[in-house]
Amino acid sequence: MNLTRFARLAPAVFLLPVAFLATPAAHAATSCTVNGAPVPGPDITGTDGDDVIVCGGLDAGATVDARGGADTITLTGDVSGSVLGGDGDDHIVLAEGARLTERGVIDGQAGKDEIDLRGAVLGTVRGGQDDDLILLFKTATTGEAGVIRGARGADVILADGAVTIRGLVEGVGENDFIDINGTVAPTGRVHGDDGDDVLHVHVNQGEVDGGDGTDVCTVDSGNQPLNCP
């Protein structure tokens, strides 16, 4: 199954748990390449074209700014700095074994971005200004301080059945679709916020809140949703 193509149609159906592939990773300090060439930190900058950026690690205070174009950014180690997609429809991957620390930020910014989360999310992930797709694969883990936010646009956030949400997942603006096929832990929260959202959680031990708007919320078992008709 083409998960990305299916996910773009997600508001019509709930996604069934899928066995996701994973990529091994290593931990390192700031170490990045841009289009195959090593670039020293703390500022790693792409071009206005379509760039391929790979980082084995990103120290606190370091920034990756892909700028314009449809960029691909792969993160394979500890990320304590900021990763910015810039303009364009970007693809950002937090690989299996990689770790977005509590200080780390991934922000797709402008464009219809896809953010694949296969590692540990302890920091903040933002889709950005447009209609974005955020996928939590089966190897993804989340911390209590972790935030996964669609931000502006009609966003789609999907989590595999093996994933446990321990922090916050929220759509924020417009009509979002959030499908958590795994578990929302007692510390976990899934919020639709503004807009007419569709929320689905398989097992809810925490909080599911539709927020403002006319929302559709489904919880298969556990705590029932708030602010849904």
JSON list of C-alpha atoms in Angstrom, two decimals:
[
{"chain": "A", "resi": 1, "resn": "MET", "atom": "CA", "xyz": [0.00, 0.00, 0.00]},
{"chain": "A", "resi": 2, "resn": "ASN", "atom": "CA", "xyz": [1.23, 3.52, -0.80]},
{"chain": "A", "resi": 3, "resn": "LEU", "atom": "CA", "xyz": [0.77, 5.07, 2.65]},
{"chain": "A", "resi": 4, "resn": "THR", "atom": "CA", "xyz": [1.31, 8.63, 1.49]},
{"chain": "A", "resi": 5, "resn": "ARG", "atom": "CA", "xyz": [-1.25, 8.39, -1.31]},
{"chain": "A", "resi": 6, "resn": "PHE", "atom": "CA", "xyz": [-3.73, 6.72, 1.03]},
{"chain": "A", "resi": 7, "resn": "ALA", "atom": "CA", "xyz": [-3.15, 9.33, 3.71]},
{"chain": "A", "resi": 8, "resn": "ARG", "atom": "CA", "xyz": [-4.10, 12.16, 1.37]},
{"chain": "A", "resi": 9, "resn": "LEU", "atom": "CA", "xyz": [-7.53, 10.49, 1.19]},
{"chain": "A", "resi": 10, "resn": "ALA", "atom": "CA", "xyz": [-7.65, 9.90, 4.96]},
{"chain": "A", "resi": 11, "resn": "PRO", "atom": "CA", "xyz": [-10.64, 12.13, 5.82]},
{"chain": "A", "resi": 12, "resn": "ALA", "atom": "CA", "xyz": [-12.82, 9.63, 3.97]},
{"chain": "A", "resi": 13, "resn": "VAL", "atom": "CA", "xyz": [-11.77, 6.55, 5.93]},
{"chain": "A", "resi": 14, "resn": "PHE", "atom": "CA", "xyz": [-9.92, 5.50, 9.07]},
{"chain": "A", "resi": 15, "resn": "LEU", "atom": "CA", "xyz": [-6.48, 4.09, 8.48]},
{"chain": "A", "resi": 16, "resn": "LEU", "atom": "CA", "xyz": [-5.96, 0.49, 9.60]},
{"chain": "A", "resi": 17, "resn": "PRO", "atom": "CA", "xyz": [-2.68, -0.36, 11.38]},
{"chain": "A", "resi": 18, "resn": "VAL", "atom": "CA", "xyz": [0.11, -0.90, 8.87]},
{"chain": "A", "resi": 19, "resn": "ALA", "atom": "CA", "xyz": [3.51, -2.56, 9.21]},
{"chain": "A", "resi": 20, "resn": "PHE", "atom": "CA", "xyz": [5.96, 0.27, 8.44]},
{"chain": "A", "resi": 21, "resn": "LEU", "atom": "CA", "xyz": [9.50, -0.03, 7.23]},
{"chain": "A", "resi": 22, "resn": "ALA", "atom": "CA", "xyz": [12.33, 1.58, 9.20]},
{"chain": "A", "resi": 23, "resn": "THR", "atom": "CA", "xyz": [15.83, 2.93, 8.64]},
{"chain": "A", "resi": 24, "resn": "PRO", "atom": "CA", "xyz": [18.67, 2.41, 11.13]},
{"chain": "A", "resi": 25, "resn": "ALA", "atom": "CA", "xyz": [20.31, 5.49, 12.63]},
{"chain": "A", "resi": 26, "resn": "ALA", "atom": "CA", "xyz": [23.38, 6.62, 14.55]},
{"chain": "A", "resi": 27, "resn": "HIS", "atom": "CA", "xyz": [23.88, 9.30, 17.18]},
{"chain": "A", "resi": 28, "resn": "ALA", "atom": "CA", "xyz": [26.27, 12.22, 16.59]},
{"chain": "A", "resi": 29, "resn": "ALA", "atom": "CA", "xyz": [26.90, 15.93, 17.18]},
{"chain": "A", "resi": 30, "resn": "THR", "atom": "CA", "xyz": [26.21, 18.45, 14.38]},
{"chain": "A", "resi": 31, "resn": "SER", "atom": "CA", "xyz": [27.15, 16.64, 11.19]},
{"chain": "A", "resi": 32, "resn": "CYS", "atom": "CA", "xyz": [25.30, 17.37, 7.95]},
{"chain": "A", "resi": 33, "resn": "THR", "atom": "CA", "xyz": [25.67, 17.14, 4.20]},
{"chain": "A", "resi": 34, "resn": "VAL", "atom": "CA", "xyz": [23.86, 19.28, 1.63]},
{"chain": "A", "resi": 35, "resn": "ASN", "atom": "CA", "xyz": [23.58, 17.64, -1.79]},
{"chain": "A", "resi": 36, "resn": "GLY", "atom": "CA", "xyz": [26.43, 15.31, -0.82]},
{"chain": "A", "resi": 37, "resn": "ALA", "atom": "CA", "xyz": [28.84, 18.00, 0.39]},
{"chain": "A", "resi": 38, "resn": "PRO", "atom": "CA", "xyz": [29.73, 18.26, 4.11]},
{"chain": "A", "resi": 39, "resn": "VAL", "atom": "CA", "xyz": [28.56, 21.53, 5.70]},
{"chain": "A", "resi": 40, "resn": "PRO", "atom": "CA", "xyz": [29.84, 22.57, 9.15]},
{"chain": "A", "resi": 41, "resn": "GLY", "atom": "CA", "xyz": [27.45, 23.94, 11.77]},
{"chain": "A", "resi": 42, "resn": "PRO", "atom": "CA", "xyz": [25.95, 25.71, 13.45]},
{"chain": "A", "resi": 43, "resn": "ASP", "atom": "CA", "xyz": [24.03, 27.01, 10.38]},
{"chain": "A", "resi": 44, "resn": "ILE", "atom": "CA", "xyz": [23.29, 24.52, 7.61]},
{"chain": "A", "resi": 45, "resn": "THR", "atom": "CA", "xyz": [21.59, 26.22, 4.66]},
{"chain": "A", "resi": 46, "resn": "GLY", "atom": "CA", "xyz": [20.12, 24.74, 1.52]},
{"chain": "A", "resi": 47, "resn": "THR", "atom": "CA", "xyz": [19.53, 26.42, -1.82]},
{"chain": "A", "resi": 48, "resn": "ASP", "atom": "CA", "xyz": [16.40, 27.73, -3.52]},
{"chain": "A", "resi": 49, "resn": "GLY", "atom": "CA", "xyz": [16.26, 24.48, -5.49]},
{"chain": "A", "resi": 50, "resn": "ASP", "atom": "CA", "xyz": [15.45, 20.88, -4.52]},
{"chain": "A", "resi": 51, "resn": "ASP", "atom": "CA", "xyz": [18.03, 19.87, -1.91]},
{"chain": "A", "resi": 52, "resn": "VAL", "atom": "CA", "xyz": [18.95, 16.60, -0.23]},
{"chain": "A", "resi": 53, "resn": "ILE", "atom": "CA", "xyz": [20.11, 17.25, 3.33]},
{"chain": "A", "resi": 54, "resn": "VAL", "atom": "CA", "xyz": [21.26, 14.49, 5.68]},
{"chain": "A", "resi": 55, "resn": "CYS", "atom": "CA", "xyz": [22.18, 15.14, 9.32]},
{"chain": "A", "resi": 56, "resn": "GLY", "atom": "CA", "xyz": [23.73, 12.58, 11.65]},
{"chain": "A", "resi": 57, "resn": "GLY", "atom": "CA", "xyz": [23.07, 14.95, 14.55]},
{"chain": "A", "resi": 58, "resn": "LEU", "atom": "CA", "xyz": [22.24, 18.56, 15.36]},
{"chain": "A", "resi": 59, "resn": "ASP", "atom": "CA", "xyz": [23.46, 20.35, 18.48]},
{"chain": "A", "resi": 60, "resn": "ALA", "atom": "CA", "xyz": [21.38, 22.84, 20.48]},
{"chain": "A", "resi": 61, "resn": "GLY", "atom": "CA", "xyz": [21.61, 26.23, 18.79]},
{"chain": "A", "resi": 62, "resn": "ALA", "atom": "CA", "xyz": [22.28, 24.73, 15.36]},
{"chain": "A", "resi": 63, "resn": "THR", "atom": "CA", "xyz": [19.80, 25.29, 12.52]},
{"chain": "A", "resi": 64, "resn": "VAL", "atom": "CA", "xyz": [19.03, 23.52, 9.27]},
{"chain": "A", "resi": 65, "resn": "ASP", "atom": "CA", "xyz": [17.21, 25.85, 6.84]},
{"chain": "A", "resi": 66, "resn": "ALA", "atom": "CA", "xyz": [16.40, 24.10, 3.58]},
{"chain": "A", "resi": 67, "resn": "ARG", "atom": "CA", "xyz": [15.00, 27.32, 2.04]},
{"chain": "A", "resi": 68, "resn": "GLY", "atom": "CA", "xyz": [13.07, 27.03, -1.26]},
{"chain": "A", "resi": 69, "resn": "GLY", "atom": "CA", "xyz": [12.35, 23.99, -3.40]},
{"chain": "A", "resi": 70, "resn": "ALA", "atom": "CA", "xyz": [10.99, 20.52, -2.69]},
{"chain": "A", "resi": 71, "resn": "ASP", "atom": "CA", "xyz": [13.66, 19.41, -0.24]},
{"chain": "A", "resi": 72, "resn": "THR", "atom": "CA", "xyz": [14.37, 16.06, 1.40]},
{"chain": "A", "resi": 73, "resn": "ILE", "atom": "CA", "xyz": [15.81, 16.21, 4.93]},
{"chain": "A", "resi": 74, "resn": "THR", "atom": "CA", "xyz": [16.83, 13.02, 6.74]},
{"chain": "A", "resi": 75, "resn": "LEU", "atom": "CA", "xyz": [17.76, 13.08, 10.44]},
{"chain": "A", "resi": 76, "resn": "THR", "atom": "CA", "xyz": [19.59, 10.01, 11.73]},
{"chain": "A", "resi": 77, "resn": "GLY", "atom": "CA", "xyz": [20.90, 11.02, 15.18]},
{"chain": "A", "resi": 78, "resn": "ASP", "atom": "CA", "xyz": [20.13, 13.30, 18.12]},
{"chain": "A", "resi": 79, "resn": "VAL", "atom": "CA", "xyz": [18.43, 16.56, 17.07]},
{"chain": "A", "resi": 80, "resn": "SER", "atom": "CA", "xyz": [18.59, 19.35, 19.67]},
{"chain": "A", "resi": 81, "resn": "GLY", "atom": "CA", "xyz": [18.53, 22.25, 17.20]},
{"chain": "A", "resi": 82, "resn": "SER", "atom": "CA", "xyz": [15.96, 23.51, 14.67]},
{"chain": "A", "resi": 83, "resn": "VAL", "atom": "CA", "xyz": [15.10, 21.92, 11.33]},
{"chain": "A", "resi": 84, "resn": "LEU", "atom": "CA", "xyz": [13.20, 24.23, 8.96]},
{"chain": "A", "resi": 85, "resn": "GLY", "atom": "CA", "xyz": [11.77, 23.04, 5.67]},
{"chain": "A", "resi": 86, "resn": "GLY", "atom": "CA", "xyz": [11.36, 26.55, 4.24]},
{"chain": "A", "resi": 87, "resn": "ASP", "atom": "CA", "xyz": [9.20, 27.15, 1.16]},
{"chain": "A", "resi": 88, "resn": "GLY", "atom": "CA", "xyz": [8.16, 24.26, -1.06]},
{"chain": "A", "resi": 89, "resn": "ASP", "atom": "CA", "xyz": [6.67, 20.80, -0.59]},
{"chain": "A", "resi": 90, "resn": "ASP", "atom": "CA", "xyz": [9.30, 19.18, 1.61]},
{"chain": "A", "resi": 91, "resn": "HIS", "atom": "CA", "xyz": [9.86, 15.67, 2.96]},
{"chain": "A", "resi": 92, "resn": "ILE", "atom": "CA", "xyz": [11.41, 15.44, 6.43]},
{"chain": "A", "resi": 93, "resn": "VAL", "atom": "CA", "xyz": [12.33, 12.09, 8.00]},
{"chain": "A", "resi": 94, "resn": "LEU", "atom": "CA", "xyz": [13.23, 11.41, 11.64]},
{"chain": "A", "resi": 95, "resn": "ALA", "atom": "CA", "xyz": [14.79, 7.98, 11.14]},
{"chain": "A", "resi": 96, "resn": "GLU", "atom": "CA", "xyz": [14.46, 4.95, 13.37]},
{"chain": "A", "resi": 97, "resn": "GLY", "atom": "CA", "xyz": [16.91, 5.31, 16.26]},
{"chain": "A", "resi": 98, "resn": "ALA", "atom": "CA", "xyz": [17.08, 9.09, 15.84]},
{"chain": "A", "resi": 99, "resn": "ARG", "atom": "CA", "xyz": [15.90, 11.32, 18.67]},
{"chain": "A", "resi": 100, "resn": "LEU", "atom": "CA", "xyz": [14.26, 14.75, 18.61]},
{"chain": "A", "resi": 101, "resn": "THR", "atom": "CA", "xyz": [15.25, 15.96, 22.07]},
{"chain": "A", "resi": 102, "resn": "GLU", "atom": "CA", "xyz": [13.14, 18.26, 24.25]},
{"chain": "A", "resi": 103, "resn": "ARG", "atom": "CA", "xyz": [15.07, 21.22, 22.81]},
{"chain": "A", "resi": 104, "resn": "GLY", "atom": "CA", "xyz": [14.68, 20.07, 19.23]},
{"chain": "A", "resi": 105, "resn": "VAL", "atom": "CA", "xyz": [12.20, 21.49, 16.68]},
{"chain": "A", "resi": 106, "resn": "ILE", "atom": "CA", "xyz": [11.09, 20.22, 13.27]},
{"chain": "A", "resi": 107, "resn": "ASP", "atom": "CA", "xyz": [9.01, 22.75, 11.29]},
{"chain": "A", "resi": 108, "resn": "GLY", "atom": "CA", "xyz": [7.85, 22.07, 7.75]},
{"chain": "A", "resi": 109, "resn": "GLN", "atom": "CA", "xyz": [7.00, 25.77, 7.27]},
{"chain": "A", "resi": 110, "resn": "ALA", "atom": "CA", "xyz": [5.39, 26.81, 3.94]},
{"chain": "A", "resi": 111, "resn": "GLY", "atom": "CA", "xyz": [4.24, 24.24, 1.40]},
{"chain": "A", "resi": 112, "resn": "LYS", "atom": "CA", "xyz": [2.46, 20.89, 1.59]},
{"chain": "A", "resi": 113, "resn": "ASP", "atom": "CA", "xyz": [5.01, 18.96, 3.59]},
{"chain": "A", "resi": 114, "resn": "GLU", "atom": "CA", "xyz": [5.31, 15.34, 4.66]},
{"chain": "A", "resi": 115, "resn": "ILE", "atom": "CA", "xyz": [7.01, 14.58, 7.98]},
{"chain": "A", "resi": 116, "resn": "ASP", "atom": "CA", "xyz": [7.81, 10.92, 8.69]},
{"chain": "A", "resi": 117, "resn": "LEU", "atom": "CA", "xyz": [8.47, 10.13, 12.35]},
{"chain": "A", "resi": 118, "resn": "ARG", "atom": "CA", "xyz": [10.23, 6.80, 12.93]},
{"chain": "A", "resi": 119, "resn": "GLY", "atom": "CA", "xyz": [12.34, 7.75, 15.97]},
{"chain": "A", "resi": 120, "resn": "ALA", "atom": "CA", "xyz": [11.80, 9.32, 19.40]},
{"chain": "A", "resi": 121, "resn": "VAL", "atom": "CA", "xyz": [9.79, 12.55, 19.57]},
{"chain": "A", "resi": 122, "resn": "LEU", "atom": "CA", "xyz": [10.61, 14.40, 22.80]},
{"chain": "A", "resi": 123, "resn": "GLY", "atom": "CA", "xyz": [10.55, 17.90, 21.28]},
{"chain": "A", "resi": 124, "resn": "THR", "atom": "CA", "xyz": [8.22, 19.79, 18.93]},
{"chain": "A", "resi": 125, "resn": "VAL", "atom": "CA", "xyz": [7.05, 18.88, 15.42]},
{"chain": "A", "resi": 126, "resn": "ARG", "atom": "CA", "xyz": [5.06, 21.40, 13.35]},
{"chain": "A", "resi": 127, "resn": "GLY", "atom": "CA", "xyz": [3.58, 20.84, 9.93]},
{"chain": "A", "resi": 128, "resn": "GLY", "atom": "CA", "xyz": [3.67, 24.56, 9.14]},
{"chain": "A", "resi": 129, "resn": "GLN", "atom": "CA", "xyz": [1.47, 26.91, 7.15]},
{"chain": "A", "resi": 130, "resn": "ASP", "atom": "CA", "xyz": [-0.23, 24.63, 4.61]},
{"chain": "A", "resi": 131, "resn": "ASP", "atom": "CA", "xyz": [-2.00, 21.26, 4.33]},
{"chain": "A", "resi": 132, "resn": "ASP", "atom": "CA", "xyz": [0.58, 18.86, 5.75]},
{"chain": "A", "resi": 133, "resn": "LEU", "atom": "CA", "xyz": [0.91, 15.14, 6.38]},
{"chain": "A", "resi": 134, "resn": "ILE", "atom": "CA", "xyz": [2.54, 13.82, 9.57]},
{"chain": "A", "resi": 135, "resn": "LEU", "atom": "CA", "xyz": [3.06, 10.05, 9.91]},
{"chain": "A", "resi": 136, "resn": "LEU", "atom": "CA", "xyz": [4.09, 8.19, 13.07]},
{"chain": "A", "resi": 137, "resn": "PHE", "atom": "CA", "xyz": [5.48, 4.82, 12.02]},
{"chain": "A", "resi": 138, "resn": "LYS", "atom": "CA", "xyz": [5.52, 1.76, 14.27]},
{"chain": "A", "resi": 139, "resn": "THR", "atom": "CA", "xyz": [9.05, 2.48, 15.54]},
{"chain": "A", "resi": 140, "resn": "ALA", "atom": "CA", "xyz": [8.14, 6.02, 16.66]},
{"chain": "A", "resi": 141, "resn": "THR", "atom": "CA", "xyz": [8.01, 6.83, 20.37]},
{"chain": "A", "resi": 142, "resn": "THR", "atom": "CA", "xyz": [6.78, 9.98, 22.09]},
{"chain": "A", "resi": 143, "resn": "GLY", "atom": "CA", "xyz": [7.65, 11.66, 25.39]},
{"chain": "A", "resi": 144, "resn": "GLU", "atom": "CA", "xyz": [5.41, 13.54, 27.79]},
{"chain": "A", "resi": 145, "resn": "ALA", "atom": "CA", "xyz": [6.93, 16.84, 26.62]},
{"chain": "A", "resi": 146, "resn": "GLY", "atom": "CA", "xyz": [6.61, 15.89, 22.97]},
{"chain": "A", "resi": 147, "resn": "VAL", "atom": "CA", "xyz": [4.32, 18.02, 20.77]},
{"chain": "A", "resi": 148, "resn": "ILE", "atom": "CA", "xyz": [3.10, 17.04, 17.31]},
{"chain": "A", "resi": 149, "resn": "ARG", "atom": "CA", "xyz": [1.17, 19.94, 15.81]},
{"chain": "A", "resi": 150, "resn": "GLY", "atom": "CA", "xyz": [-0.37, 20.32, 12.39]},
{"chain": "A", "resi": 151, "resn": "ALA", "atom": "CA", "xyz": [-0.49, 24.14, 12.81]},
{"chain": "A", "resi": 152, "resn": "ARG", "atom": "CA", "xyz": [-2.09, 26.05, 9.93]},
{"chain": "A", "resi": 153, "resn": "GLY", "atom": "CA", "xyz": [-3.90, 24.31, 7.09]},
{"chain": "A", "resi": 154, "resn": "ALA", "atom": "CA", "xyz": [-6.08, 21.21, 6.90]},
{"chain": "A", "resi": 155, "resn": "ASP", "atom": "CA", "xyz": [-3.60, 18.66, 8.21]},
{"chain": "A", "resi": 156, "resn": "VAL", "atom": "CA", "xyz": [-3.55, 14.86, 8.40]},
{"chain": "A", "resi": 157, "resn": "ILE", "atom": "CA", "xyz": [-1.81, 13.15, 11.33]},
{"chain": "A", "resi": 158, "resn": "LEU", "atom": "CA", "xyz": [-1.70, 9.34, 11.35]},
{"chain": "A", "resi": 159, "resn": "ALA", "atom": "CA", "xyz": [-0.17, 7.00, 13.95]},
{"chain": "A", "resi": 160, "resn": "ASP", "atom": "CA", "xyz": [0.47, 3.27, 13.57]},
{"chain": "A", "resi": 161, "resn": "GLY", "atom": "CA", "xyz": [-1.18, 0.81, 15.95]},
{"chain": "A", "resi": 162, "resn": "ALA", "atom": "CA", "xyz": [2.11, 0.20, 17.79]},
{"chain": "A", "resi": 163, "resn": "VAL", "atom": "CA", "xyz": [2.50, 3.87, 18.76]},
{"chain": "A", "resi": 164, "resn": "THR", "atom": "CA", "xyz": [1.69, 5.26, 22.23]},
{"chain": "A", "resi": 165, "resn": "ILE", "atom": "CA", "xyz": [1.02, 9.00, 22.50]},
{"chain": "A", "resi": 166, "resn": "ARG", "atom": "CA", "xyz": [2.42, 10.33, 25.79]},
{"chain": "A", "resi": 167, "resn": "GLY", "atom": "CA", "xyz": [2.46, 14.04, 24.91]},
{"chain": "A", "resi": 168, "resn": "LEU", "atom": "CA", "xyz": [0.27, 16.34, 22.80]},
{"chain": "A", "resi": 169, "resn": "VAL", "atom": "CA", "xyz": [-1.06, 15.80, 19.29]},
{"chain": "A", "resi": 170, "resn": "GLU", "atom": "CA", "xyz": [-3.13, 18.68, 17.93]},
{"chain": "A", "resi": 171, "resn": "GLY", "atom": "CA", "xyz": [-4.48, 19.90, 14.64]},
{"chain": "A", "resi": 172, "resn": "VAL", "atom": "CA", "xyz": [-4.80, 23.64, 15.55]},
{"chain": "A", "resi": 173, "resn": "GLY", "atom": "CA", "xyz": [-6.39, 25.50, 12.59]},
{"chain": "A", "resi": 174, "resn": "GLU", "atom": "CA", "xyz": [-8.87, 24.46, 9.85]},
{"chain": "A", "resi": 175, "resn": "ASN", "atom": "CA", "xyz": [-10.40, 21.01, 9.27]},
{"chain": "A", "resi": 176, "resn": "ASP", "atom": "CA", "xyz": [-7.89, 18.41, 10.43]},
{"chain": "A", "resi": 177, "resn": "PHE", "atom": "CA", "xyz": [-7.92, 14.60, 10.39]},
{"chain": "A", "resi": 178, "resn": "ILE", "atom": "CA", "xyz": [-6.15, 12.81, 13.24]},
{"chain": "A", "resi": 179, "resn": "ASP", "atom": "CA", "xyz": [-6.11, 9.01, 13.41]},
{"chain": "A", "resi": 180, "resn": "ILE", "atom": "CA", "xyz": [-4.31, 7.37, 16.35]},
{"chain": "A", "resi": 181, "resn": "ASN", "atom": "CA", "xyz": [-4.52, 3.63, 15.76]},
{"chain": "A", "resi": 182, "resn": "GLY", "atom": "CA", "xyz": [-2.55, 2.90, 18.93]},
{"chain": "A", "resi": 183, "resn": "THR", "atom": "CA", "xyz": [-2.91, 4.18, 22.49]},
{"chain": "A", "resi": 184, "resn": "VAL", "atom": "CA", "xyz": [-3.18, 7.60, 24.09]},
{"chain": "A", "resi": 185, "resn": "ALA", "atom": "CA", "xyz": [-1.45, 7.22, 27.48]},
{"chain": "A", "resi": 186, "resn": "PRO", "atom": "CA", "xyz": [-2.78, 8.84, 30.70]},
{"chain": "A", "resi": 187, "resn": "THR", "atom": "CA", "xyz": [-0.45, 11.80, 30.04]},
{"chain": "A", "resi": 188, "resn": "GLY", "atom": "CA", "xyz": [-1.42, 11.97, 26.37]},
{"chain": "A", "resi": 189, "resn": "ARG", "atom": "CA", "xyz": [-3.74, 14.50, 24.71]},
{"chain": "A", "resi": 190, "resn": "VAL", "atom": "CA", "xyz": [-5.28, 14.61, 21.24]},
{"chain": "A", "resi": 191, "resn": "HIS", "atom": "CA", "xyz": [-6.87, 17.97, 20.39]},
{"chain": "A", "resi": 192, "resn": "GLY", "atom": "CA", "xyz": [-8.62, 19.06, 17.23]},
{"chain": "A", "resi": 193, "resn": "ASP", "atom": "CA", "xyz": [-8.75, 22.75, 18.22]},
{"chain": "A", "resi": 194, "resn": "ASP", "atom": "CA", "xyz": [-10.33, 25.12, 15.64]},
{"chain": "A", "resi": 195, "resn": "GLY", "atom": "CA", "xyz": [-12.18, 23.84, 12.58]},
{"chain": "A", "resi": 196, "resn": "ASP", "atom": "CA", "xyz": [-14.45, 20.89, 11.82]},
{"chain": "A", "resi": 197, "resn": "ASP", "atom": "CA", "xyz": [-12.10, 18.06, 12.70]},
{"chain": "A", "resi": 198, "resn": "VAL", "atom": "CA", "xyz": [-12.26, 14.27, 12.49]},
{"chain": "A", "resi": 199, "resn": "LEU", "atom": "CA", "xyz": [-10.53, 12.48, 15.37]},
{"chain": "A", "resi": 200, "resn": "HIS", "atom": "CA", "xyz": [-10.11, 8.75, 15.91]},
{"chain": "A", "resi": 201, "resn": "VAL", "atom": "CA", "xyz": [-8.30, 7.06, 18.81]},
{"chain": "A", "resi": 202, "resn": "HIS", "atom": "CA", "xyz": [-8.17, 3.31, 19.28]},
{"chain": "A", "resi": 203, "resn": "VAL", "atom": "CA", "xyz": [-7.43, 3.21, 23.04]},
{"chain": "A", "resi": 204, "resn": "ASN", "atom": "CA", "xyz": [-7.79, 6.41, 25.07]},
{"chain": "A", "resi": 205, "resn": "GLN", "atom": "CA", "xyz": [-6.35, 6.51, 28.58]},
{"chain": "A", "resi": 206, "resn": "GLY", "atom": "CA", "xyz": [-5.80, 10.27, 28.36]},
{"chain": "A", "resi": 207, "resn": "GLU", "atom": "CA", "xyz": [-7.76, 13.13, 26.76]},
{"chain": "A", "resi": 208, "resn": "VAL", "atom": "CA", "xyz": [-9.41, 13.49, 23.36]},
{"chain": "A", "resi": 209, "resn": "ASP", "atom": "CA", "xyz": [-10.93, 16.94, 22.79]},
{"chain": "A", "resi": 210, "resn": "GLY", "atom": "CA", "xyz": [-12.51, 18.11, 19.55]},
{"chain": "A", "resi": 211, "resn": "GLY", "atom": "CA", "xyz": [-12.27, 21.78, 20.52]},
{"chain": "A", "resi": 212, "resn": "ASP", "atom": "CA", "xyz": [-14.17, 24.45, 18.59]},
{"chain": "A", "resi": 213, "resn": "GLY", "atom": "CA", "xyz": [-16.14, 23.64, 15.46]},
{"chain": "A", "resi": 214, "resn": "THR", "atom": "CA", "xyz": [-18.40, 20.75, 14.49]},
{"chain": "A", "resi": 215, "resn": "ASP", "atom": "CA", "xyz": [-16.15, 17.76, 15.10]},
{"chain": "A", "resi": 216, "resn": "VAL", "atom": "CA", "xyz": [-16.52, 14.01, 14.66]},
{"chain": "A", "resi": 217, "resn": "CYS", "atom": "CA", "xyz": [-14.72, 12.04, 17.38]},
{"chain": "A", "resi": 218, "resn": "THR", "atom": "CA", "xyz": [-14.45, 8.27, 17.71]},
{"chain": "A", "resi": 219, "resn": "VAL", "atom": "CA", "xyz": [-12.82, 6.42, 20.61]},
{"chain": "A", "resi": 220, "resn": "ASP", "atom": "CA", "xyz": [-12.85, 2.63, 20.33]},
{"chain": "A", "resi": 221, "resn": "SER", "atom": "CA", "xyz": [-12.22, 2.07, 24.04]},
{"chain": "A", "resi": 222, "resn": "GLY", "atom": "CA", "xyz": [-11.36, 4.07, 27.14]},
{"chain": "A", "resi": 223, "resn": "ASN", "atom": "CA", "xyz": [-12.12, 7.67, 28.07]},
{"chain": "A", "resi": 224, "resn": "GLN", "atom": "CA", "xyz": [-14.81, 9.24, 25.92]},
{"chain": "A", "resi": 225, "resn": "PRO", "atom": "CA", "xyz": [-14.06, 12.40, 23.90]},
{"chain": "A", "resi": 226, "resn": "LEU", "atom": "CA", "xyz": [-14.83, 15.97, 24.96]},
{"chain": "A", "resi": 227, "resn": "ASN", "atom": "CA", "xyz": [-16.46, 18.74, 22.91]},
{"chain": "A", "resi": 228, "resn": "CYS", "atom": "CA", "xyz": [-17.80, 16.49, 20.19]},
{"chain": "A", "resi": 229, "resn": "PRO", "atom": "CA", "xyz": [-21.53, 16.35, 19.31]}
]
